[in-house]
XYZ file of C-alpha atoms in Angstrom:
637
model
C 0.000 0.000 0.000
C 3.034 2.346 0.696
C 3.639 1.831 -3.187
C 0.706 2.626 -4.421
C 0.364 5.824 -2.158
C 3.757 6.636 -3.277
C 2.043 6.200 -7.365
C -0.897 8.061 -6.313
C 0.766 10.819 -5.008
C 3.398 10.685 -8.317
C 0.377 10.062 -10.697
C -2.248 12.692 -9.341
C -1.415 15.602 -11.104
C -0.963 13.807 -14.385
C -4.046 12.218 -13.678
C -5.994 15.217 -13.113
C -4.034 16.495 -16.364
C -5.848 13.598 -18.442
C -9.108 13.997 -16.666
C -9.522 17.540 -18.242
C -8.264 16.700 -21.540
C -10.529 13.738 -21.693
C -13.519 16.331 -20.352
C -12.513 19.062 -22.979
C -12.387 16.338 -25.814
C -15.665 14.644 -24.641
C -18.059 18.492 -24.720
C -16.650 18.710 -28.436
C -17.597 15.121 -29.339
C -20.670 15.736 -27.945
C -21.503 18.839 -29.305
C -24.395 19.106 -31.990
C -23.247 19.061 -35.720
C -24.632 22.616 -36.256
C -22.552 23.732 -32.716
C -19.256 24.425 -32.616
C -18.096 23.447 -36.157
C -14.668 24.516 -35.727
C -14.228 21.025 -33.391
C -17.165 19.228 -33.428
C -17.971 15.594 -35.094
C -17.996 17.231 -38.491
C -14.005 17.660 -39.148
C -13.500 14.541 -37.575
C -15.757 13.339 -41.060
C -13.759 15.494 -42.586
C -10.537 13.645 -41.545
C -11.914 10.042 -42.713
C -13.237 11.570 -45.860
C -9.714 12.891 -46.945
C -8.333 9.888 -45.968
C -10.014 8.325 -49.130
C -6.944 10.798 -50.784
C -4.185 9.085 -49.229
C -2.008 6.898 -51.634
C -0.737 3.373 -50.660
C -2.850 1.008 -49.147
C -5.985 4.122 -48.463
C -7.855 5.407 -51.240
C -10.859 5.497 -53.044
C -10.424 2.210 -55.332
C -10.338 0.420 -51.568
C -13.960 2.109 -50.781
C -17.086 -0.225 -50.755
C -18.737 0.318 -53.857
C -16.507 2.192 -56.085
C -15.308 -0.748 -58.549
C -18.955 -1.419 -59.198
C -21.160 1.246 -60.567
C -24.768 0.464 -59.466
C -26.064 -0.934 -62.663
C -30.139 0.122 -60.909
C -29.598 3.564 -61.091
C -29.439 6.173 -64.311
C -28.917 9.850 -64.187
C -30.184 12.442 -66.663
C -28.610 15.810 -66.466
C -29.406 19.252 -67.246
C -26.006 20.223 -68.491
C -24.953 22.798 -70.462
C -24.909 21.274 -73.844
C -28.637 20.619 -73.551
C -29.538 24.700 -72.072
C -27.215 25.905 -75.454
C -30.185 26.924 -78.394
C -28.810 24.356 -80.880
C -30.117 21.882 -78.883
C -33.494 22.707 -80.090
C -34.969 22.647 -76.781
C -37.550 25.411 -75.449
C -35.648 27.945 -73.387
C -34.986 27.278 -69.528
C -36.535 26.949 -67.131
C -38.259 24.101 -69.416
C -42.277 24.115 -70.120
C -43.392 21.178 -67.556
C -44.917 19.483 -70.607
C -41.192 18.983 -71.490
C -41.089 16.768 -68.904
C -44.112 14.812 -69.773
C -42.489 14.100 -72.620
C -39.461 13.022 -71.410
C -41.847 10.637 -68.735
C -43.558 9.582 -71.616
C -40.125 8.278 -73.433
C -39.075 6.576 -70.096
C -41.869 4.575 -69.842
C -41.902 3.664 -73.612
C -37.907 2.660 -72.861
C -38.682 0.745 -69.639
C -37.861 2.699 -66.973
C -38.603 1.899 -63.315
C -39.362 4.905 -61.826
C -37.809 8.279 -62.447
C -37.294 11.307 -59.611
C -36.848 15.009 -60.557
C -34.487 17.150 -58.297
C -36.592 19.914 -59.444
C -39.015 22.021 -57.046
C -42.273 22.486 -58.661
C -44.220 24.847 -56.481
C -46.165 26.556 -58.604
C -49.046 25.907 -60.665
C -48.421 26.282 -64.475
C -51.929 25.284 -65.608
C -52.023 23.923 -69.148
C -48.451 22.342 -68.436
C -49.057 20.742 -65.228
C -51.740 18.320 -67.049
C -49.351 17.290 -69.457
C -46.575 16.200 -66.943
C -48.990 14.689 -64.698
C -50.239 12.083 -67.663
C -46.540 11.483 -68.078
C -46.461 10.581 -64.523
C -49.158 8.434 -64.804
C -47.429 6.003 -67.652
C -44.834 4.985 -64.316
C -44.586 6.236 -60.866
C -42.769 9.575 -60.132
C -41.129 11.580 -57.868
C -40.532 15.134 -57.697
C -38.630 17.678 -54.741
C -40.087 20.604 -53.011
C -38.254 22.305 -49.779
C -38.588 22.210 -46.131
C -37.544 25.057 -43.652
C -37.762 24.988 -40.336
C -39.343 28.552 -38.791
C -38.306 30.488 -35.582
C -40.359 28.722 -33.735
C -38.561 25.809 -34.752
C -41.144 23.657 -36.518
C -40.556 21.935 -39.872
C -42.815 22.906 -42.530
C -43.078 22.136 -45.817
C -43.784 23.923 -49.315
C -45.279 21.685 -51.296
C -45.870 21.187 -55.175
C -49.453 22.270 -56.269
C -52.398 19.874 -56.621
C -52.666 19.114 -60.093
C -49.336 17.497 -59.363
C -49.617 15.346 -56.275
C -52.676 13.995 -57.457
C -50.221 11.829 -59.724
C -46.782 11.792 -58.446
C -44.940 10.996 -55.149
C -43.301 13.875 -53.333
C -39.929 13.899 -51.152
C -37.860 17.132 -50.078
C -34.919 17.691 -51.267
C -33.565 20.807 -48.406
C -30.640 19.621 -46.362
C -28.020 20.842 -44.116
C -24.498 22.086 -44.175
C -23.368 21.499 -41.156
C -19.354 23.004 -41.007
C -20.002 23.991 -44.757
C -20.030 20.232 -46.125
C -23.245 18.067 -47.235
C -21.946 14.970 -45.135
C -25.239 13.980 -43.466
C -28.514 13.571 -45.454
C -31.801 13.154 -43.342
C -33.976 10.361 -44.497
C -37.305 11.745 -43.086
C -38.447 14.377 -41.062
C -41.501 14.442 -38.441
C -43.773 15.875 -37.736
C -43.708 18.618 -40.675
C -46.745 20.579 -41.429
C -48.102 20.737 -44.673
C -47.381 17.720 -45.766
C -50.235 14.317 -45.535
C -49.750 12.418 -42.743
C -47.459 15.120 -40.995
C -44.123 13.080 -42.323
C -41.829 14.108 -45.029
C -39.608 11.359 -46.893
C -36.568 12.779 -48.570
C -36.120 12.534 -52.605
C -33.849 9.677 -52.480
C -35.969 7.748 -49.572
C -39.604 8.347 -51.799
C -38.136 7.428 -55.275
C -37.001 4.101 -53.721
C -40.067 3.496 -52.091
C -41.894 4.903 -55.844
C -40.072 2.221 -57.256
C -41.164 -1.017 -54.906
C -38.278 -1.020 -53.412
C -39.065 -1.195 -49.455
C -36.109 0.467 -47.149
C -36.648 -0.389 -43.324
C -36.084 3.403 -41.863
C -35.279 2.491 -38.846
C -32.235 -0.341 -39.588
C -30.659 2.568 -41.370
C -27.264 3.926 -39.464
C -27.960 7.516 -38.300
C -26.309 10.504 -36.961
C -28.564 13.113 -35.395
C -31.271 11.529 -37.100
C -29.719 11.102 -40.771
C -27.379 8.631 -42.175
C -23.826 9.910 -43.364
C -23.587 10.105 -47.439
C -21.192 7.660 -48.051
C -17.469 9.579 -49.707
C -17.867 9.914 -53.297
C -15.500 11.923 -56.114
C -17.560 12.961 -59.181
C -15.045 12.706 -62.238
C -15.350 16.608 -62.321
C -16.399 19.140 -59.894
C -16.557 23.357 -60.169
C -15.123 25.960 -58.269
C -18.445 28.321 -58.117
C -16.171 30.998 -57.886
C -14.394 30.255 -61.344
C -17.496 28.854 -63.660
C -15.202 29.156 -66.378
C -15.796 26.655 -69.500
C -18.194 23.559 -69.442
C -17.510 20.625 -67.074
C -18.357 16.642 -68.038
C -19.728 15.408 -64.661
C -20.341 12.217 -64.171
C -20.662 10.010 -60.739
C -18.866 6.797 -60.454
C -21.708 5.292 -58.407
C -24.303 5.644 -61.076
C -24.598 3.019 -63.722
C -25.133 5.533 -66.510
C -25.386 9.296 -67.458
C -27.085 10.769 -70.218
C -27.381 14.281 -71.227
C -31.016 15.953 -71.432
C -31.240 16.721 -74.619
C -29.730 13.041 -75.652
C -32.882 11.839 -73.596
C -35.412 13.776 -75.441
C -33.826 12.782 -78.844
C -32.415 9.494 -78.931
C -34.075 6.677 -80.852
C -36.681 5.054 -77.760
C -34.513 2.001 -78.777
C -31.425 3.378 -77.692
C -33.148 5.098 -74.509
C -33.861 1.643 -73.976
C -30.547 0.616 -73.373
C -29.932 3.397 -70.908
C -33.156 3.338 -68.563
C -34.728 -0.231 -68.967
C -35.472 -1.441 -65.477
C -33.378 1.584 -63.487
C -34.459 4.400 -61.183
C -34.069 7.690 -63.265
C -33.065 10.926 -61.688
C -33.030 13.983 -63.530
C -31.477 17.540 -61.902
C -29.717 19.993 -63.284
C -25.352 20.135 -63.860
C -25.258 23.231 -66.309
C -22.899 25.699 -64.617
C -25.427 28.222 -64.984
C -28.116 27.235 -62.920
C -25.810 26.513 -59.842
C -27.537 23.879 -58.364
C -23.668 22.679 -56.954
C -23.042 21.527 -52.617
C -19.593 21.741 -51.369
C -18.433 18.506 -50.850
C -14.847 17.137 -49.189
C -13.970 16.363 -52.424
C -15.167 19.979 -54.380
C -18.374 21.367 -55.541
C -20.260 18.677 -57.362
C -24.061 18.930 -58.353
C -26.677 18.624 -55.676
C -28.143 16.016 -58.049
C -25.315 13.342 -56.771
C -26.024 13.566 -53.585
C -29.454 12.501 -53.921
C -28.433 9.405 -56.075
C -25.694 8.688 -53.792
C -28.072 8.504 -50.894
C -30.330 6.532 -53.534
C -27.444 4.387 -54.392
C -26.844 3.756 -50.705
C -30.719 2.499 -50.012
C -30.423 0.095 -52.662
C -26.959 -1.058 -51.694
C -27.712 -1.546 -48.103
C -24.495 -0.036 -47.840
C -24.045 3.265 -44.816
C -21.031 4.711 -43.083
C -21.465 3.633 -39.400
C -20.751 5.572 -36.375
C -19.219 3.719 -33.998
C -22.027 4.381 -30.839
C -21.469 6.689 -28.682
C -20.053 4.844 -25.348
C -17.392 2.925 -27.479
C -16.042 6.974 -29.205
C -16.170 8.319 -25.271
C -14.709 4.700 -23.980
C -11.734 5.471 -25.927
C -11.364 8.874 -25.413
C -11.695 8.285 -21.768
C -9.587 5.080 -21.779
C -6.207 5.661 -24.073
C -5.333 8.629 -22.884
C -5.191 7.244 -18.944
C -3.162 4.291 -20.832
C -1.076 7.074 -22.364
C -0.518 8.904 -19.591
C 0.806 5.359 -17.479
C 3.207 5.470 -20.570
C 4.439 8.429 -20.336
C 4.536 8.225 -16.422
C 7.184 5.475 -16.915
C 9.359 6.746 -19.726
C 11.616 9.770 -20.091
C 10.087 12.816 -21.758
C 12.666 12.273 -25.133
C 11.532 9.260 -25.270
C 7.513 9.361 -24.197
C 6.803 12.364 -26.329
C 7.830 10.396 -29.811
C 6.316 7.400 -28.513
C 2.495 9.138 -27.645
C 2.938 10.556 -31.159
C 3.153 6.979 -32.329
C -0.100 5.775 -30.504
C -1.713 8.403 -32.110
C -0.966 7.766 -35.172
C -1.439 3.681 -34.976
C -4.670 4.274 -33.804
C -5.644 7.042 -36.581
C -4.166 4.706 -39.615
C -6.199 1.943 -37.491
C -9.504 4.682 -37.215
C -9.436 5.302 -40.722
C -8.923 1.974 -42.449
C -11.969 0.717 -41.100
C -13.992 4.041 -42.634
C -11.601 2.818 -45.614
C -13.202 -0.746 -45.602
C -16.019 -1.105 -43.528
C -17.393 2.692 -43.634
C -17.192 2.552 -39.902
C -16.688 5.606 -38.318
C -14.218 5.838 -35.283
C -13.954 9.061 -33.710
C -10.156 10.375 -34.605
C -9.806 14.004 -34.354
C -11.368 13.354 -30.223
C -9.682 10.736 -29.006
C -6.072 11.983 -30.571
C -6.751 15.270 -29.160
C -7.297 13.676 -25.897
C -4.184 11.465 -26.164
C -2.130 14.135 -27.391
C -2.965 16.575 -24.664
C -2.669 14.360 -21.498
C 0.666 13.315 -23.022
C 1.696 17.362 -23.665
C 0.308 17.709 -20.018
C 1.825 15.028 -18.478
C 5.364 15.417 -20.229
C 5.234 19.324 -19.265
C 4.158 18.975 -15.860
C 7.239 15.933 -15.743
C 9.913 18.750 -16.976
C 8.578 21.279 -14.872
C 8.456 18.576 -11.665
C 12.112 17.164 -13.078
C 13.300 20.674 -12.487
C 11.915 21.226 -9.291
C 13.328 17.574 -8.403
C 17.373 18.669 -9.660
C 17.005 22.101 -7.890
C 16.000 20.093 -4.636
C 18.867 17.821 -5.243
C 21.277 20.405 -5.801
C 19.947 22.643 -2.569
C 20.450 19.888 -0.904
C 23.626 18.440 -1.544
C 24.830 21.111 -3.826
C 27.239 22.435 -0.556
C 28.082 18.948 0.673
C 29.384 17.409 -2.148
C 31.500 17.991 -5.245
C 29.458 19.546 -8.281
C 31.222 16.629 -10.203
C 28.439 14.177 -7.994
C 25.830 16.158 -8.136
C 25.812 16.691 -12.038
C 26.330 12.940 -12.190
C 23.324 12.167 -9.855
C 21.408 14.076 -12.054
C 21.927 12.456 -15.344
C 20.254 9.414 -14.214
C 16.231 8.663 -14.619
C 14.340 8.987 -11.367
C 17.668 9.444 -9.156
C 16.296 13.209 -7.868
C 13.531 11.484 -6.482
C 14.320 8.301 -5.262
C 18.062 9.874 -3.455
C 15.771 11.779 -1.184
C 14.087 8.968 -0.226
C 14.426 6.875 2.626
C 16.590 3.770 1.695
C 19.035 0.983 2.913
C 22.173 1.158 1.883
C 25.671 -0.213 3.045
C 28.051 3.022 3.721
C 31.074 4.549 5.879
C 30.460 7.032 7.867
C 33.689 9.500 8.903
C 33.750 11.781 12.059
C 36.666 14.442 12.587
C 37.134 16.461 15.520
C 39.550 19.490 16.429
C 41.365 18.601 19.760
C 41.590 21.385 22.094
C 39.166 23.722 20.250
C 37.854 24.995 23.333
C 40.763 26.328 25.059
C 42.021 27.832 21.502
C 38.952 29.563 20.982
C 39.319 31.162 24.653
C 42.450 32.736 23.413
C 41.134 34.241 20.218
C 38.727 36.719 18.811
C 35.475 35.064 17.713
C 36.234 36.627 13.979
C 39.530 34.715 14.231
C 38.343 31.183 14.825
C 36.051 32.155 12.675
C 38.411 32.604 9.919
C 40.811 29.327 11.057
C 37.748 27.405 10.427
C 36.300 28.307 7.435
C 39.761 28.011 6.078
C 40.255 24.024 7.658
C 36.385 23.572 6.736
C 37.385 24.408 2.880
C 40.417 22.486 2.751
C 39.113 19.179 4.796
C 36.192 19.471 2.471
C 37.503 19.761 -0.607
C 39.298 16.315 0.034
C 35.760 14.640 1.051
C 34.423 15.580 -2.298
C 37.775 14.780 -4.439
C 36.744 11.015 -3.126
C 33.599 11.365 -3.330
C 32.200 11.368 0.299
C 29.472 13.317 1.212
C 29.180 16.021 3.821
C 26.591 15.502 6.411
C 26.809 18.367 8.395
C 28.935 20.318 10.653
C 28.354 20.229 14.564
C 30.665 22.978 15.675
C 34.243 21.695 14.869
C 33.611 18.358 13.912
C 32.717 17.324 10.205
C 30.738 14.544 9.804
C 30.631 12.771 6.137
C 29.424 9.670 4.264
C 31.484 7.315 1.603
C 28.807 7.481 -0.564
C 25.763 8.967 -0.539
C 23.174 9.152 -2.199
C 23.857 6.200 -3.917
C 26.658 3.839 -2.565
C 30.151 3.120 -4.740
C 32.386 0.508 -4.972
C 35.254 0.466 -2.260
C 33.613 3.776 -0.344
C 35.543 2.014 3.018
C 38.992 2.579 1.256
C 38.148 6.187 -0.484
C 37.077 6.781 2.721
C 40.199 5.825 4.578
C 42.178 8.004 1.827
C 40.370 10.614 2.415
C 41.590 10.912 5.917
C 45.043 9.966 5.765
C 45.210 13.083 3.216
C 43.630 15.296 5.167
C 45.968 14.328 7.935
C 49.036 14.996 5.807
C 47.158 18.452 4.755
C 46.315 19.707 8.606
C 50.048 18.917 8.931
C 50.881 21.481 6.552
C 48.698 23.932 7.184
C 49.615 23.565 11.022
C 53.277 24.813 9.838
C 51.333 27.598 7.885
C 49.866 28.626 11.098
C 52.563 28.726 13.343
C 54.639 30.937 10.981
C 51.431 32.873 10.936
C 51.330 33.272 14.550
C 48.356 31.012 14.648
C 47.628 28.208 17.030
C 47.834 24.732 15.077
C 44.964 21.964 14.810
C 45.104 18.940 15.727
C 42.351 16.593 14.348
C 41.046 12.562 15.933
C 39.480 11.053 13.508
C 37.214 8.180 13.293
C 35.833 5.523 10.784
C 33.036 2.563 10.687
C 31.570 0.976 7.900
C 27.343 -0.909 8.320
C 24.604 -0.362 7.057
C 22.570 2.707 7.542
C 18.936 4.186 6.468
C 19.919 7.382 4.609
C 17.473 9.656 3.606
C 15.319 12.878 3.924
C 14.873 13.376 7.733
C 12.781 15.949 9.478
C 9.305 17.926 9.189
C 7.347 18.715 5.905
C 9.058 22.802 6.431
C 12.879 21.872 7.318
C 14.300 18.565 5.909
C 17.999 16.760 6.062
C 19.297 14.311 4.032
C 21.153 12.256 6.702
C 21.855 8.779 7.926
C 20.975 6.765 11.576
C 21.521 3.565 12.608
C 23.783 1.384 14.777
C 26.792 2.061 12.494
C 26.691 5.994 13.282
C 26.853 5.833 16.496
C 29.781 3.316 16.246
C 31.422 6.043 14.186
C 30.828 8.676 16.751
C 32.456 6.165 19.436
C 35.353 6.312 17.560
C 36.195 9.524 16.660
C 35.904 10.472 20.318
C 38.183 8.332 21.659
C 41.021 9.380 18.571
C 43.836 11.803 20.017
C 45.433 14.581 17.285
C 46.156 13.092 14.393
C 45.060 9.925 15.105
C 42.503 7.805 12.328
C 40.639 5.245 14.504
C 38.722 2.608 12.102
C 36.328 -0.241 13.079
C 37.004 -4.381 11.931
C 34.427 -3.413 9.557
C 36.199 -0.644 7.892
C 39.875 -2.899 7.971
C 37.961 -5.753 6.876
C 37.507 -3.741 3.424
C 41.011 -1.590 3.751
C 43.678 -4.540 5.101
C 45.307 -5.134 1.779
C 46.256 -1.309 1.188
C 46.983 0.133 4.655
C 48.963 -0.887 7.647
C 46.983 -0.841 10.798
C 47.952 -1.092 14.760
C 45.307 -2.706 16.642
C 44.461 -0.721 19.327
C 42.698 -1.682 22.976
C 39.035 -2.796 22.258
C 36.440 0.208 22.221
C 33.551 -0.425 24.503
C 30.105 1.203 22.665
C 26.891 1.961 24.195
C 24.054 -0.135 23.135
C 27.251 -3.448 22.592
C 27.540 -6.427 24.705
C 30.927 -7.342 23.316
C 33.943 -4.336 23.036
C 34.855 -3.026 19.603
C 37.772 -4.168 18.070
C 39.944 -0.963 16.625
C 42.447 -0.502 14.252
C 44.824 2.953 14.102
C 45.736 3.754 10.232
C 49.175 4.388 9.905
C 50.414 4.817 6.465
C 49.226 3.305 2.821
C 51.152 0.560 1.456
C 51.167 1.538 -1.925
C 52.019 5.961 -2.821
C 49.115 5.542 -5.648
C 45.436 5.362 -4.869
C 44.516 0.974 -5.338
C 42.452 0.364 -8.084
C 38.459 -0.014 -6.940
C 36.683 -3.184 -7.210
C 33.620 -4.951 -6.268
C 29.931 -3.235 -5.574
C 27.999 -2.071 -2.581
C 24.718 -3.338 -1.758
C 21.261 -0.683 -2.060
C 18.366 -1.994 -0.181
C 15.264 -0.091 -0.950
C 12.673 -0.215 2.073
């Protein structure tokens, strides 16, 4: 339990981090399509649908239903070859007997059903009889608007009466939700104005005209209208640049036919194009502008209606994943990616988080590739990619906090040499502040006859005599790597190694000593040609294990060591005269080979049933420092 309060207390802020991102990416995802456009669902379409762009393995060759045109459905366009006077054509827009005519040709060439994407909402008596006996040779459809009023209600404007009495009706308004035509409502209730109070779109009533029954309700929806399923028309028009004529055609559609081809080809020949298939018939002539901006460019409203068409008859939709799998995942990968990141160092994390994003995008969009199911992308990355940013700033900003710790607190004990190596390694600013095991020697120094020599001087004096031993006994602790503990009035105490135990710290620390023996006996000279009173420093030495660590209250901490072997240490050092360097068994046990030693009378510790034995370093064996071997042991508790 201590571990996982130590993770909790690590992983809270990082948590908290993800928490917010997840909330912030969740209120977009939820958002209506006609809300906040900018970072709603609708460029997250927008995403999958240029996706279908991509080369290698994406594309649109790999979408369902582009390598078979759908043989059921014909389209007759209004293009500009057929609005040009040669054509021989009445001027546009076109008498509505014209299109008797043309109904009257279909049904003579075998056509299913045809639908117009054509509002006719006025009465044009005289013509209106002679389309509606077209209509009656085989059933038809034909588009009139809906708008929804302040009051928000649907209504509808329908065609006039000498119309419906023959023909089937569906609307052909939609919405742009982010400026796009990606969503294409099937059927709308209740609308007023309209029998029976509910409105079937263009696409949804010519199927039904036709026989064909479409179960509503099995259909998958977003906001109440399926998704029009990515399509590229094999030309589209920049509205702003209606420069020259364009030959559209749709890739979906088993066959296109200009207007004026329909209402002059042999019937035989119109045969071959309408037998047996749903006709539509809207308008692609530059000039009467009936275009909707699609992800792939402007294209002619007239495709999106046989799309959706094309879609009914396929049984084919894009499917949104539902709505607790997109929020599961935005909720659950970026926790997972914030454990990641938790455990790895920021170089390394922040590549790696951009890598899960991107497997699970390429992963995302190859099933709206190949299945037409929708995974939310643009949410769950953001999600991902801003508990990762969180986490991996609020990591450098706690890493700094961590080294400026470490150096405050053993930035003045040690050499900078140990402190900038401490902090090159992952996780050592936290974990050599805390509390750990570890097998060390601990050295004690003490001037002998301080007291009476600071009776005989000026404060500022012994003031100055110590800062100047201080420097020089320190400066030897750190050149072999000891640590300074702390200072308790002339006496140094220092560890062989902290924070994190080295090889042979028992004979660096024994070095240590005998040098700064050899330099107190210079500087004693110094001092007495200075008129100063020399030092003479006992020393003492113990190697054990120890629990080293950050000691204290939450407002003033220590890094320091306790334990048995301290005290043993401070036995020691008491009981070493001037210049003497008192060591425990221990401490020889380690040193034997490179030092000779006088055994001294056994040392009686508080706290010990059996006396100390004690060893007196006198000299090294060898002038050169022995080469260091072997490892000390780090318990963690």
């Amino acid at each position: 339990w201590i571990m996982a309060l130590r993770f909790l207390r690590k992983a809270g802020i990082p948590l908290a981090l993800a928490v917010i991102a997840i909330m912030v990416s969740a209120v977009f995802y939820s958002a209506p399509l006609g809300s906040l456009t900018f970072a709603n669902r609708v460029p997250d379409l927008n995403l999958a649908w240029v996706a279908l762009e991509s080369p290698g393995s994406f594309g649109l060759r790999n979408a369902p239903s582009f390598a078979q045109p759908n043989d059921r459905i014909a389209l007759i366009q209004i293009d500009d070859e057929s609005l040009d006077p040669k054509a021989g054509l009445p001027a546009f827009p076109f008498p509505r007997s014209v299109y008797g005519t043309l109904l009257k040709r279909l049904a003579a060439a075998g056509a299913k059903s045809v639908a117009f994407d054509i509002d006719f909402l006025e009465a044009r008596p005289g013509q209106d009889e002679a389309f509606a006996a077209g209509a009656h040779l085989l059933p038809t459809t034909i588009g009139y608007t809906v708008a929804t009023t302040t009051g928000g209600i649907a209504q509808a404007e329908v065609p006039p009466r000498s119309l419906l009495s023959a023909m089937h009706i569906g609307f052909t308004a939609a919405g742009f939700p982010g400026g796009k035509l990606i969503d294409y409502p099937l059927a709308i209730e209740p609308v007023q104005g309209v029998p029976g109070g509910r409105a079937s779109s263009l696409a949804l009533a010519a199927i039904a005209a036709s026989g064909h029954h479409v179960d509503v309700a099995s259909v998958p929806a977003l906001s109440g209208a399926t998704l029009i399923a990515p399509f590229k028309a094999n030309a589209s028009v920049n509205q702003q640049e209606r420069v020259g004529a364009e030959d559209f055609s749709a890739p979906f559609a088993g066959a296109t036919l200009s207007f004026k081809d329909a209402m002059t080809l042999p019937i035989t020949d119109l045969t071959t194009f309408a037998k047996d298939r749903i006709v539509l018939v809207g308008a692609t002539a530059q000039a009467e502008g009936d275009f909707a901006p699609s992800y792939f460019g402007t294209v002619p409203g007239m495709y999106f209606h046989a799309r959706v068409m094309d879609q009914l008859l396929r049984g084919m939709y894009v499917t949104p994943a539902p709505d607790w799998l997109d929020l599961g995942l935005i909720a659950v990968l970026p926790l997972l990616l914030m454990a990641m990141v938790l455990r790895l160092r920021p170089i390394v994390a922040g590549p790696l988080a951009i890598a899960a994003v991107a497997v699970y995008a390429e992963i995302a969009i190859a099933l709206f590739v190949y299945r037409l199911y929708w995974l939310d992308v643009l949410h769950v990355a953001a999600a991902m990619l801003l508990t990762a940013l969180g986490v991996i700033t609020y990591r450098a900003i706690g890493e700094a906090a961590q080294k400026r710790a470490v150096t405050a607190a053993f930035g003045l004990h040690v050499s900078p040499g140990v402190v900038a190596e401490l902090l090159k390694h992952e996780g050592s600013a936290s974990d050599a502040l805390a509390g750990k095991r570890a097998l060390v020697t601990i050295f004690y120094s003490d001037i002998r006859g301080f007291t009476s020599m600071s009776e005989k001087l000026s404060a500022e004096a012994v003031y100055d005599q110590l800062n100047e031993y201080f420097e020089a006994m320190c400066e030897i602790i750190f050149k072999y790597g000891g640590y300074v503990d702390k200072f308790i009035g002339d006496c140094i105490m220092a560890i062989f190694s902290a924070p994190n135990p080295t090889p042979g710290d028992a004979l660096k620390a024994v070095n240590a000593a005998l040098e700064q023996q050899e330099l107190i006996e210079i500087m004693a000279q110094r001092w007495r040609e200075a008129g100063k009173p020399p030092l003479s420093v006992g020393m003492g030495i113990n190697s054990g294990y120890v629990v080293m660590g950050n000691l204290g209250s939450q407002k003033r901490m220590n890094y320091t060591v306790i334990g048995d072997a301290v005290n043993t240490a401070a036995r020691l050092y008491n009981v070493a005269k001037g210049g003497q360097i008192i060591i425990s068994e221990s401490t020889w046990e380690e040193t034997k080979e490179h030092f000779d030693f006088r055994e001294l009378e056994p040392v009686t510790v508080k706290g010990k049933s059996q006396p100390l034995r004690t060893f007196e370093v006198l000299r090294r064996k060898d002038a050169a420092l022995p080469q260091l071997s072997g490892h000390n042991e780090v318990v963690p508790t």
